[in-house]
Amino acid sequence: MRTSLVLLSARLLDPLTGGFLPQSAVAVSDGRIVALGDDREMRALADAGTTVVDLAGAVVTPGLVDGHLHPVSGAELTHGLDLSACAILEDVRAALARAVRGLERGEWLQGWGLDPNVFGDRPVEAAALAPVLDGVPALLRLFDAHSTLASPRALELAGVDGPQEFTQAAEVVCDADGRPTGLLLEDAACELVERAAPQPTRAERRHRLAAVLGEMAASGLTGGHAMDAHGDSLDLYAELDSAGELPLRLRVAPWCQPGVDADGVRALIDQQNAGGALWRVDGVKLFMDGTIDNGTAWLERPDCHGESTHAFWPDPEAYTHVIGELHRAGVPTATHAIGDAAVRHALDAVAEAGGGAGSGVRHRVEHIETVPDDTLRRFAELGVLASMQPTHCCDFTRADHTDNWSRRLGEERAGRAWRCRDLWDSGATVVLGSDWPIAPYPPLAVMAGARHRRPSRDLTQPPHGPEQALTALEALRAITVNAAYAAGEEDRAGQLAVGHRADLTVFAENPLTTAATELPELPVLMTVLEGRTTHRAATL
């Protein structure tokens, strides 16, 4: 058995204790850690074909894993004009005006990352962007990826001229006269106009996906839990994997939508464990609601506009039935549940299915943006993992609750924002992720946000709910040890141990002693996936 990689002069950080292991070097063979020891012992395992790297005291952790991201759809959605840095409506108008000047006649303008807070007290509608988009077909995706703002010309080209009926929670928002305002809520409505826009070629999509996955590896990620499998996304993963170009280990959960019949559920069950060397289908993603920002979450009491009162599934009991079918087949589920009613129903469904800490099926709830006290303990009781994205709280809400999310909920529920600390202390297994492209994917920023809970645009601003912050060690565990547990891989991932995968992230300094506000700038010197270097800094 040939040693393929040896890392010397390392500080090996244990994410369980927060201390350094007594060893200073790692040897890798066949994608696994085969030995830990001192430099002399590990160097003796190398031969002429072994890659030997002197880390000069750099810090090594288990590979970082994003607990919730959308690689394929994200690579497509983030193509075009990036509006995520626009904090006020004037910034948006200026960015659009610059982009329009560069368009050919009739060419579509596509943008992403639009924050509804830029509209202030105005409704989110295309009229706020006139005359900048006069005659221009434009699709501007809001940051939540659950809503899109379409210009009048785009609506015209798509033939959308009034309200529509959908089989799931979705809406073409119209004014009092029945004319579309441009705001489209949820996928079914957004797709009406997206279909009319120019589509990238398959080669372009493959190139974009490969590029963004490479950038993720350079940020320190070795894996991700991909929460979709649309169209040919599995084929794209398979192509990259076969070509040796997949730089992340991906666990994929295909969607299960309302209206699915018995054959559809059986197809999802049969699809489990499909995959390749570095990707596999493991789980099913469901939606219990939409988002608070656009009024499609499911709350136990309406928001300030009288909205967010319905589940994404028109018949929530149909969702409960599907959870039961998947549970009995041993399939783990991940349910998007943002509002308190949605979270409660998702937990009730797992309980009704016979789920529990010892059931052997690890179900998850994604997002959990606001929940009352009596919901917290149920995660641990039912063995349901809490999948959290703290940077959403950092960048899309404000400590003074003047943001759109908080105003919709009111003080009581806005005070229960992203309860990472309370969930952790109640015994829940908390997993951290970005939900990219909703928020940036760099894992150091995700861990930092879990610690400081401040807006990344201005870290001098006060934190939103500082009492809900995680410690540095907890944040690291949530993106290593807990991510491995969520995938049922705690016996082979998430720790620096002999026999575990050689998925490793190397930092210039200790991420646990780096200040939270400085953590995103900590240099990632090296990323290793199954013993293969996917990123190496020029300085190393």
Coordinates of C-alpha atoms in Angstrom, one line a residue:
M1 CA 0.0 0.0 0.0
R2 CA 1.7 3.1 -1.3
T3 CA 1.6 6.4 0.8
S4 CA 0.3 9.1 -1.6
L5 CA 0.6 12.1 0.7
V6 CA 2.5 13.1 3.8
L7 CA 1.9 16.4 5.7
L8 CA 4.7 17.4 8.1
S9 CA 5.1 20.0 10.8
A10 CA 1.4 20.4 11.3
R11 CA -0.8 21.4 14.2
L12 CA -3.6 18.8 14.1
L13 CA -6.7 20.4 15.6
D14 CA -9.3 18.1 17.2
P15 CA -12.8 19.4 16.7
L16 CA -14.1 17.4 19.6
T17 CA -11.9 19.0 22.3
G18 CA -10.6 22.1 20.6
G19 CA -7.0 21.1 21.5
F20 CA -4.1 19.9 19.3
L21 CA -3.4 16.2 18.9
P22 CA 0.1 15.1 20.2
Q23 CA 1.1 14.1 16.7
S24 CA 2.6 16.5 14.1
A25 CA 2.3 14.7 10.8
V26 CA -0.3 12.7 8.7
A27 CA 0.2 10.0 6.2
V28 CA -2.4 9.2 3.5
S29 CA -3.0 6.2 1.3
D30 CA -6.0 5.2 -0.8
G31 CA -7.9 8.3 0.3
R32 CA -7.6 7.5 4.0
I33 CA -5.5 8.6 6.9
V34 CA -3.3 5.6 7.5
A35 CA -1.0 7.0 10.2
L36 CA -0.5 9.9 12.6
G37 CA 2.9 10.5 14.2
D38 CA 5.9 12.7 14.4
D39 CA 7.7 14.0 11.3
R40 CA 10.4 11.4 11.3
E41 CA 7.9 8.5 11.5
M42 CA 5.6 9.8 8.7
R43 CA 8.6 10.8 6.5
A44 CA 9.7 7.2 6.7
L45 CA 6.4 6.1 5.1
A46 CA 7.1 8.2 2.0
D47 CA 8.7 6.9 -1.2
A48 CA 9.7 8.6 -4.5
G49 CA 6.1 8.9 -5.6
T50 CA 4.8 10.4 -2.4
T51 CA 3.8 14.1 -2.2
V52 CA 5.4 15.5 0.9
V53 CA 4.4 18.9 2.2
D54 CA 6.0 20.7 5.1
L55 CA 3.2 22.8 6.6
A56 CA 5.6 24.8 8.8
G57 CA 3.2 24.9 11.7
A58 CA -0.1 25.4 9.8
V59 CA -3.3 24.1 11.4
V60 CA -5.1 21.1 10.0
T61 CA -8.7 20.3 10.6
P62 CA -11.1 17.7 9.2
G63 CA -12.4 18.9 5.9
L64 CA -15.1 21.5 6.2
V65 CA -18.6 20.5 4.9
D66 CA -21.4 22.9 4.0
G67 CA -24.6 21.4 5.5
H68 CA -26.9 23.0 2.9
L69 CA -26.1 24.3 -0.6
H70 CA -27.3 24.2 -4.2
P71 CA -24.3 23.8 -6.5
V72 CA -26.0 23.3 -9.9
S73 CA -28.9 25.7 -9.5
G74 CA -26.6 28.2 -7.7
A75 CA -24.1 28.2 -10.6
E76 CA -27.0 29.1 -12.9
L77 CA -28.7 31.6 -10.6
T78 CA -25.5 33.6 -9.9
H79 CA -24.9 34.2 -13.5
G80 CA -25.5 37.9 -14.4
L81 CA -25.6 41.1 -12.4
D82 CA -24.7 40.7 -8.7
L83 CA -27.0 43.0 -6.7
S84 CA -26.1 41.6 -3.3
A85 CA -24.0 44.6 -2.4
C86 CA -26.8 47.1 -3.0
A87 CA -28.1 48.4 0.3
I88 CA -30.5 51.0 -0.9
L89 CA -32.8 51.4 -3.9
E90 CA -30.6 54.1 -5.5
D91 CA -27.8 51.6 -5.6
V92 CA -29.9 49.1 -7.4
R93 CA -31.1 51.6 -10.0
A94 CA -27.5 52.7 -10.6
A95 CA -26.3 49.1 -11.0
L96 CA -29.1 48.3 -13.4
A97 CA -28.5 51.5 -15.4
R98 CA -24.9 50.6 -15.9
A99 CA -25.8 47.1 -17.0
V100 CA -28.5 48.3 -19.4
R101 CA -26.0 50.5 -21.2
G102 CA -24.0 47.4 -22.1
L103 CA -26.9 45.4 -23.5
E104 CA -27.7 44.8 -27.2
R105 CA -31.2 45.7 -28.4
G106 CA -33.6 43.1 -27.1
E107 CA -31.0 41.4 -24.9
W108 CA -32.2 40.1 -21.5
L109 CA -30.8 41.5 -18.3
Q110 CA -30.6 38.9 -15.5
G111 CA -29.6 39.8 -11.9
W112 CA -29.5 38.0 -8.6
G113 CA -29.1 38.7 -4.8
L114 CA -31.6 41.5 -4.7
D115 CA -32.4 42.3 -1.0
P116 CA -36.1 43.3 -0.5
N117 CA -34.9 45.7 2.3
V118 CA -33.8 48.1 -0.4
F119 CA -37.4 48.9 -1.1
G120 CA -37.9 50.1 2.5
D121 CA -41.7 50.8 3.0
R122 CA -42.4 50.6 -0.7
P123 CA -43.9 47.4 -2.1
V124 CA -41.5 45.2 -4.0
E125 CA -42.6 45.8 -7.6
A126 CA -41.1 46.6 -11.0
A127 CA -42.5 50.1 -10.9
A128 CA -39.8 51.1 -8.4
L129 CA -37.2 50.4 -11.1
A130 CA -38.8 52.4 -13.9
P131 CA -37.7 54.0 -16.1
V132 CA -34.3 52.2 -15.8
L133 CA -35.8 49.0 -17.2
D134 CA -38.1 50.7 -19.7
G135 CA -38.5 48.2 -22.6
V136 CA -35.8 45.9 -21.2
P137 CA -36.7 42.3 -20.5
A138 CA -35.2 41.8 -17.1
L139 CA -35.3 39.0 -14.4
L140 CA -34.0 40.0 -11.0
R141 CA -33.9 37.2 -8.5
L142 CA -34.4 38.2 -4.9
F143 CA -31.8 36.9 -2.4
D144 CA -34.1 34.2 -1.0
A145 CA -34.3 32.4 -4.4
H146 CA -38.0 32.0 -3.8
S147 CA -39.0 35.1 -5.6
T148 CA -38.2 37.1 -8.7
L149 CA -38.9 40.6 -9.9
A150 CA -39.7 40.7 -13.7
S151 CA -39.8 43.8 -15.8
P152 CA -43.0 44.7 -17.8
R153 CA -41.2 43.7 -21.0
A154 CA -40.2 40.3 -19.5
L155 CA -43.8 39.7 -18.4
E156 CA -45.0 40.6 -21.9
L157 CA -42.6 38.2 -23.6
A158 CA -43.7 35.4 -21.3
G159 CA -47.3 36.1 -21.8
V160 CA -48.0 36.7 -18.1
D161 CA -50.7 39.4 -18.0
G162 CA -52.7 38.5 -14.9
P163 CA -53.1 36.2 -11.9
Q164 CA -52.6 32.4 -12.3
E165 CA -53.7 29.3 -10.5
F166 CA -51.0 26.9 -9.2
T167 CA -51.1 23.4 -7.6
Q168 CA -48.6 24.5 -4.9
A169 CA -48.1 27.7 -3.0
A170 CA -47.0 30.3 -5.6
E171 CA -48.3 33.6 -6.9
V172 CA -48.1 36.1 -9.7
V173 CA -48.6 39.2 -7.5
C174 CA -51.1 41.6 -9.1
D175 CA -52.5 45.0 -8.3
A176 CA -56.1 45.9 -7.5
D177 CA -56.9 45.9 -11.2
G178 CA -55.4 42.4 -11.8
R179 CA -52.2 43.7 -13.5
P180 CA -49.0 41.9 -12.5
T181 CA -46.6 44.1 -10.4
G182 CA -43.6 42.1 -11.5
L183 CA -43.2 40.2 -8.3
L184 CA -43.3 36.4 -8.7
L185 CA -43.5 34.2 -5.6
E186 CA -42.1 30.7 -5.5
D187 CA -40.8 28.4 -8.3
A188 CA -44.0 27.7 -10.1
A189 CA -44.6 31.4 -10.7
C190 CA -41.0 32.3 -11.3
E191 CA -40.7 29.6 -14.0
L192 CA -43.4 31.2 -16.1
V193 CA -41.0 34.0 -17.0
E194 CA -37.7 32.1 -16.6
R195 CA -38.8 29.9 -19.5
A196 CA -39.0 32.9 -21.8
A197 CA -35.5 34.0 -21.1
P198 CA -32.4 32.7 -23.0
Q199 CA -31.1 29.5 -21.6
P200 CA -27.4 28.5 -21.2
T201 CA -26.0 25.6 -23.2
R202 CA -25.2 22.4 -21.4
A203 CA -21.5 23.1 -22.0
E204 CA -21.8 26.5 -20.4
R205 CA -23.6 25.0 -17.4
R206 CA -21.0 22.4 -16.9
H207 CA -18.2 25.0 -17.1
R208 CA -20.0 27.2 -14.5
L209 CA -20.5 24.3 -12.2
A210 CA -16.9 23.2 -12.4
A211 CA -15.7 26.7 -11.8
V212 CA -17.8 27.4 -8.7
L213 CA -17.0 24.0 -7.2
G214 CA -13.3 24.8 -7.6
E215 CA -13.8 28.1 -5.9
M216 CA -15.6 26.3 -3.0
A217 CA -12.6 24.0 -2.6
A218 CA -10.3 27.0 -2.5
S219 CA -12.4 28.4 0.4
G220 CA -11.7 25.2 2.4
L221 CA -14.7 23.1 1.6
T222 CA -14.2 19.4 1.0
G223 CA -17.9 18.5 0.9
G224 CA -21.5 19.7 0.8
H225 CA -25.0 18.5 1.3
A226 CA -26.7 19.4 -2.0
M227 CA -30.4 20.1 -1.5
D228 CA -31.6 19.5 -5.0
A229 CA -31.3 17.3 -8.1
H230 CA -33.0 19.1 -10.9
G231 CA -32.9 18.2 -14.5
D232 CA -29.5 16.8 -15.5
S233 CA -27.6 17.8 -12.3
L234 CA -26.8 14.3 -11.4
D235 CA -25.4 13.7 -14.8
L236 CA -23.2 16.8 -14.4
Y237 CA -21.9 15.5 -11.1
A238 CA -21.2 12.1 -12.7
E239 CA -19.4 13.7 -15.6
L240 CA -17.1 15.7 -13.4
D241 CA -16.6 12.7 -11.1
S242 CA -15.6 10.4 -13.9
A243 CA -13.2 13.0 -15.3
G244 CA -11.5 13.4 -11.9
E245 CA -12.8 17.0 -11.8
L246 CA -15.2 16.9 -8.9
P247 CA -13.4 18.8 -6.0
L248 CA -16.2 18.3 -3.4
R249 CA -17.8 15.2 -1.9
L250 CA -21.5 15.7 -2.4
R251 CA -24.5 14.2 -0.7
V252 CA -27.5 14.9 -2.8
A253 CA -31.2 15.0 -1.7
P254 CA -33.7 15.2 -4.7
W255 CA -36.8 17.2 -4.2
C256 CA -40.3 15.8 -3.4
Q257 CA -43.0 18.3 -4.4
P258 CA -46.7 18.5 -3.5
G259 CA -48.9 16.3 -5.6
V260 CA -46.4 13.4 -5.7
D261 CA -48.1 10.1 -6.1
A262 CA -47.2 6.6 -4.9
D263 CA -45.1 6.0 -8.0
G264 CA -43.2 9.2 -7.5
V265 CA -42.4 8.3 -3.9
R266 CA -41.2 4.9 -5.0
A267 CA -39.0 6.5 -7.6
L268 CA -37.4 8.6 -4.9
I269 CA -36.8 5.5 -2.8
D270 CA -35.3 3.6 -5.7
Q271 CA -33.0 6.5 -6.5
Q272 CA -31.2 6.3 -3.1
N273 CA -27.5 5.3 -3.1
A274 CA -27.1 6.1 -6.8
G275 CA -23.8 7.9 -7.3
G276 CA -20.1 7.7 -8.0
A277 CA -16.8 7.9 -6.2
L278 CA -17.5 11.4 -4.7
W279 CA -21.2 11.9 -4.9
R280 CA -24.3 9.9 -4.0
V281 CA -28.0 10.3 -3.6
D282 CA -28.9 10.1 0.1
G283 CA -32.1 11.5 1.3
V284 CA -35.1 13.5 0.0
K285 CA -35.7 17.3 0.3
L286 CA -39.2 18.6 1.0
F287 CA -40.7 22.0 1.5
M288 CA -43.1 22.8 4.3
D289 CA -43.3 26.6 3.5
G290 CA -41.6 29.4 1.6
T291 CA -40.0 32.5 3.2
I292 CA -40.9 35.1 5.7
D293 CA -39.6 38.0 3.5
N294 CA -42.0 37.3 0.7
G295 CA -45.0 36.3 2.9
T296 CA -45.0 32.6 2.0
A297 CA -43.7 31.1 5.3
W298 CA -46.1 29.1 7.4
L299 CA -46.7 30.9 10.7
E300 CA -48.9 30.0 13.7
R301 CA -50.1 33.7 13.6
P302 CA -50.2 35.8 10.4
D303 CA -47.4 38.3 9.8
C304 CA -48.0 42.1 9.9
H305 CA -49.5 42.0 6.4
G306 CA -51.9 39.1 7.2
E307 CA -49.7 36.8 5.2
S308 CA -47.7 33.6 5.8
T309 CA -50.7 31.6 6.9
H310 CA -50.5 28.5 4.6
A311 CA -48.3 25.5 4.2
F312 CA -46.4 24.9 0.9
W313 CA -48.3 21.6 0.6
P314 CA -52.0 22.5 0.1
D315 CA -52.8 19.4 2.2
P316 CA -50.2 19.2 5.0
E317 CA -51.4 15.7 5.9
A318 CA -50.2 14.5 2.4
Y319 CA -46.7 15.7 3.4
T320 CA -47.1 13.7 6.7
H321 CA -48.0 10.6 4.7
V322 CA -44.9 11.0 2.5
I323 CA -42.6 11.4 5.5
G324 CA -44.0 8.2 6.9
E325 CA -43.4 6.3 3.6
L326 CA -39.9 7.5 3.3
H327 CA -39.1 6.8 7.0
R328 CA -40.4 3.2 6.7
A329 CA -38.1 2.8 3.7
G330 CA -35.1 4.1 5.7
V331 CA -34.8 7.3 3.7
P332 CA -33.6 10.4 5.6
T333 CA -35.5 13.5 4.9
A334 CA -34.6 17.2 4.9
T335 CA -37.6 19.6 5.3
H336 CA -37.4 23.3 4.5
A337 CA -39.3 24.8 7.4
I338 CA -38.8 28.4 8.2
G339 CA -42.0 29.5 10.1
D340 CA -43.0 28.2 13.5
A341 CA -46.0 26.3 12.2
A342 CA -43.9 24.7 9.5
V343 CA -41.3 23.5 11.9
R344 CA -43.9 22.2 14.3
H345 CA -45.6 20.2 11.5
A346 CA -42.4 18.8 10.3
L347 CA -41.5 17.5 13.8
D348 CA -45.1 16.2 14.2
A349 CA -44.7 14.2 11.0
V350 CA -41.5 12.6 12.1
A351 CA -43.1 11.7 15.4
E352 CA -46.1 10.2 13.7
A353 CA -43.8 8.2 11.4
G354 CA -42.2 6.6 14.4
G355 CA -39.0 8.6 14.2
G356 CA -36.8 9.1 17.3
A357 CA -33.2 9.2 18.4
G358 CA -32.9 5.4 18.1
S359 CA -34.9 4.9 14.9
G360 CA -31.9 4.7 12.7
V361 CA -33.2 7.3 10.2
R362 CA -31.7 10.8 10.7
H363 CA -34.3 13.3 9.6
R364 CA -33.5 17.1 9.4
V365 CA -35.3 20.4 9.4
E366 CA -33.7 23.1 7.4
H367 CA -33.5 26.9 8.3
I368 CA -35.7 27.0 11.5
E369 CA -35.7 30.8 11.4
T370 CA -38.2 31.4 14.3
V371 CA -39.6 28.9 16.8
P372 CA -41.2 29.1 20.3
D373 CA -39.6 27.5 23.4
D374 CA -41.8 24.4 23.4
T375 CA -40.4 23.4 20.0
L376 CA -36.7 23.4 21.0
R377 CA -36.6 20.2 23.1
R378 CA -38.4 18.1 20.4
F379 CA -35.4 18.1 18.1
A380 CA -33.3 16.1 20.5
E381 CA -36.2 13.9 21.6
L382 CA -37.0 12.9 18.0
G383 CA -33.3 12.8 16.9
V384 CA -34.1 15.5 14.2
L385 CA -31.1 17.5 13.2
A386 CA -31.2 21.3 13.2
S387 CA -29.7 22.6 9.9
M388 CA -29.0 26.3 10.4
Q389 CA -27.7 29.1 8.2
P390 CA -26.6 31.9 10.6
T391 CA -25.3 34.2 7.9
H392 CA -28.9 34.8 6.8
C393 CA -29.6 36.3 10.2
C394 CA -26.4 38.4 9.9
D395 CA -26.9 39.8 6.4
F396 CA -30.7 40.0 5.9
T397 CA -31.9 41.2 9.4
R398 CA -30.9 43.9 11.8
A399 CA -30.5 44.1 15.5
D400 CA -33.0 46.9 15.8
H401 CA -35.6 44.8 13.9
T402 CA -36.2 47.5 11.2
D403 CA -35.6 45.0 8.4
N404 CA -38.3 43.4 6.4
W405 CA -38.1 40.0 8.0
S406 CA -38.4 41.4 11.5
R407 CA -41.1 43.9 10.7
R408 CA -43.2 41.1 9.2
L409 CA -42.9 39.0 12.3
G410 CA -43.1 41.6 15.0
E411 CA -41.0 41.9 18.1
E412 CA -41.9 38.7 19.9
R413 CA -41.1 36.4 17.0
A414 CA -38.2 38.5 15.6
G415 CA -36.6 38.0 19.1
R416 CA -36.5 34.3 18.4
A417 CA -34.3 34.6 15.3
W418 CA -32.1 31.7 14.4
R419 CA -31.9 30.1 17.8
C420 CA -28.6 28.3 17.3
R421 CA -27.6 28.5 21.0
D422 CA -30.9 27.4 22.4
L423 CA -31.1 24.5 20.0
W424 CA -27.6 23.4 20.8
D425 CA -28.2 23.7 24.6
S426 CA -31.5 21.7 24.3
G427 CA -29.5 18.8 23.0
A428 CA -30.1 19.1 19.2
T429 CA -27.4 18.3 16.8
V430 CA -26.8 21.6 14.9
V431 CA -25.3 21.5 11.4
L432 CA -24.1 24.7 9.8
G433 CA -24.3 25.7 6.1
S434 CA -24.7 28.6 3.8
D435 CA -27.7 27.8 1.6
W436 CA -25.6 29.1 -1.3
P437 CA -26.5 30.9 -3.5
I438 CA -28.8 32.6 -0.9
A439 CA -25.7 33.6 1.1
P440 CA -21.9 33.3 0.3
Y441 CA -20.5 29.8 0.6
P442 CA -17.0 30.4 2.2
P443 CA -17.2 28.2 5.4
L444 CA -15.1 30.6 7.5
A445 CA -17.7 33.3 7.0
V446 CA -20.4 30.8 8.0
M447 CA -18.6 29.9 11.2
A448 CA -17.8 33.6 11.8
G449 CA -21.5 34.5 11.4
A450 CA -22.5 31.9 13.9
R451 CA -20.2 33.5 16.4
H452 CA -20.6 37.3 15.9
R453 CA -24.1 37.5 14.3
R454 CA -23.2 40.9 12.7
P455 CA -23.8 42.1 9.1
S456 CA -20.8 41.2 7.0
R457 CA -21.2 44.5 5.1
D458 CA -20.5 46.4 8.3
L459 CA -19.1 44.5 11.3
T460 CA -19.3 47.6 13.5
Q461 CA -23.1 47.2 13.6
P462 CA -24.6 45.5 16.7
P463 CA -25.3 41.7 16.5
H464 CA -28.8 40.4 16.1
G465 CA -29.5 38.1 19.1
P466 CA -25.9 37.8 20.5
E467 CA -27.3 35.4 23.1
Q468 CA -27.8 32.9 20.3
A469 CA -24.2 32.9 19.2
L470 CA -22.2 29.6 19.1
T471 CA -18.6 29.4 20.5
A472 CA -15.7 29.0 18.1
L473 CA -15.4 25.3 18.9
E474 CA -19.1 24.6 18.5
A475 CA -19.1 26.4 15.1
L476 CA -16.2 24.2 14.0
R477 CA -17.9 21.0 15.3
A478 CA -21.1 22.0 13.5
I479 CA -19.3 22.0 10.1
T480 CA -17.2 19.0 10.7
V481 CA -18.2 16.4 13.3
N482 CA -21.9 17.2 13.1
A483 CA -22.0 17.3 9.3
A484 CA -20.5 13.8 9.3
Y485 CA -23.1 12.6 11.8
A486 CA -25.9 14.1 9.7
A487 CA -24.7 12.0 6.8
G488 CA -24.4 8.9 8.9
E489 CA -20.6 8.9 8.3
E490 CA -19.3 9.6 11.8
D491 CA -17.3 6.4 11.6
R492 CA -15.2 7.6 8.7
A493 CA -15.4 11.4 8.5
G494 CA -15.4 14.5 10.6
Q495 CA -12.3 13.7 12.7
L496 CA -8.5 13.4 12.3
A497 CA -8.2 9.7 13.0
V498 CA -6.6 6.6 11.4
G499 CA -9.0 5.0 9.1
H500 CA -11.0 8.2 8.4
R501 CA -11.2 9.8 5.1
A502 CA -8.3 12.1 4.1
D503 CA -10.6 15.1 3.7
L504 CA -8.6 17.9 5.2
T505 CA -8.5 21.7 5.4
V506 CA -5.3 23.6 6.3
F507 CA -5.3 27.1 7.8
A508 CA -2.5 29.6 8.3
E509 CA -3.5 29.9 12.0
N510 CA -5.9 28.4 14.5
P511 CA -9.5 29.2 13.6
L512 CA -10.6 28.8 17.2
T513 CA -8.3 31.6 18.5
T514 CA -8.9 33.9 15.5
A515 CA -11.4 36.6 16.3
A516 CA -14.8 36.0 14.8
T517 CA -14.8 39.3 12.9
E518 CA -11.4 38.4 11.4
L519 CA -12.1 34.7 10.7
P520 CA -13.3 35.1 7.1
E521 CA -9.9 36.5 6.1
L522 CA -7.9 33.6 7.6
P523 CA -5.9 32.1 4.7
V524 CA -6.8 28.6 3.6
L525 CA -3.4 27.2 2.6
M526 CA -4.6 23.8 1.4
T527 CA -7.6 21.6 0.8
V528 CA -7.4 17.9 0.4
L529 CA -10.2 15.6 -0.8
E530 CA -9.7 11.9 -0.4
G531 CA -5.9 12.5 -0.4
R532 CA -6.0 14.6 -3.5
T533 CA -5.0 18.2 -3.3
T534 CA -7.9 20.4 -4.6
H535 CA -6.4 23.7 -3.5
R536 CA -2.9 24.7 -2.6
A537 CA -1.9 28.3 -1.9
A538 CA 1.1 29.7 -3.7
T539 CA 2.7 30.5 -0.4
L540 CA 2.8 26.8 0.7

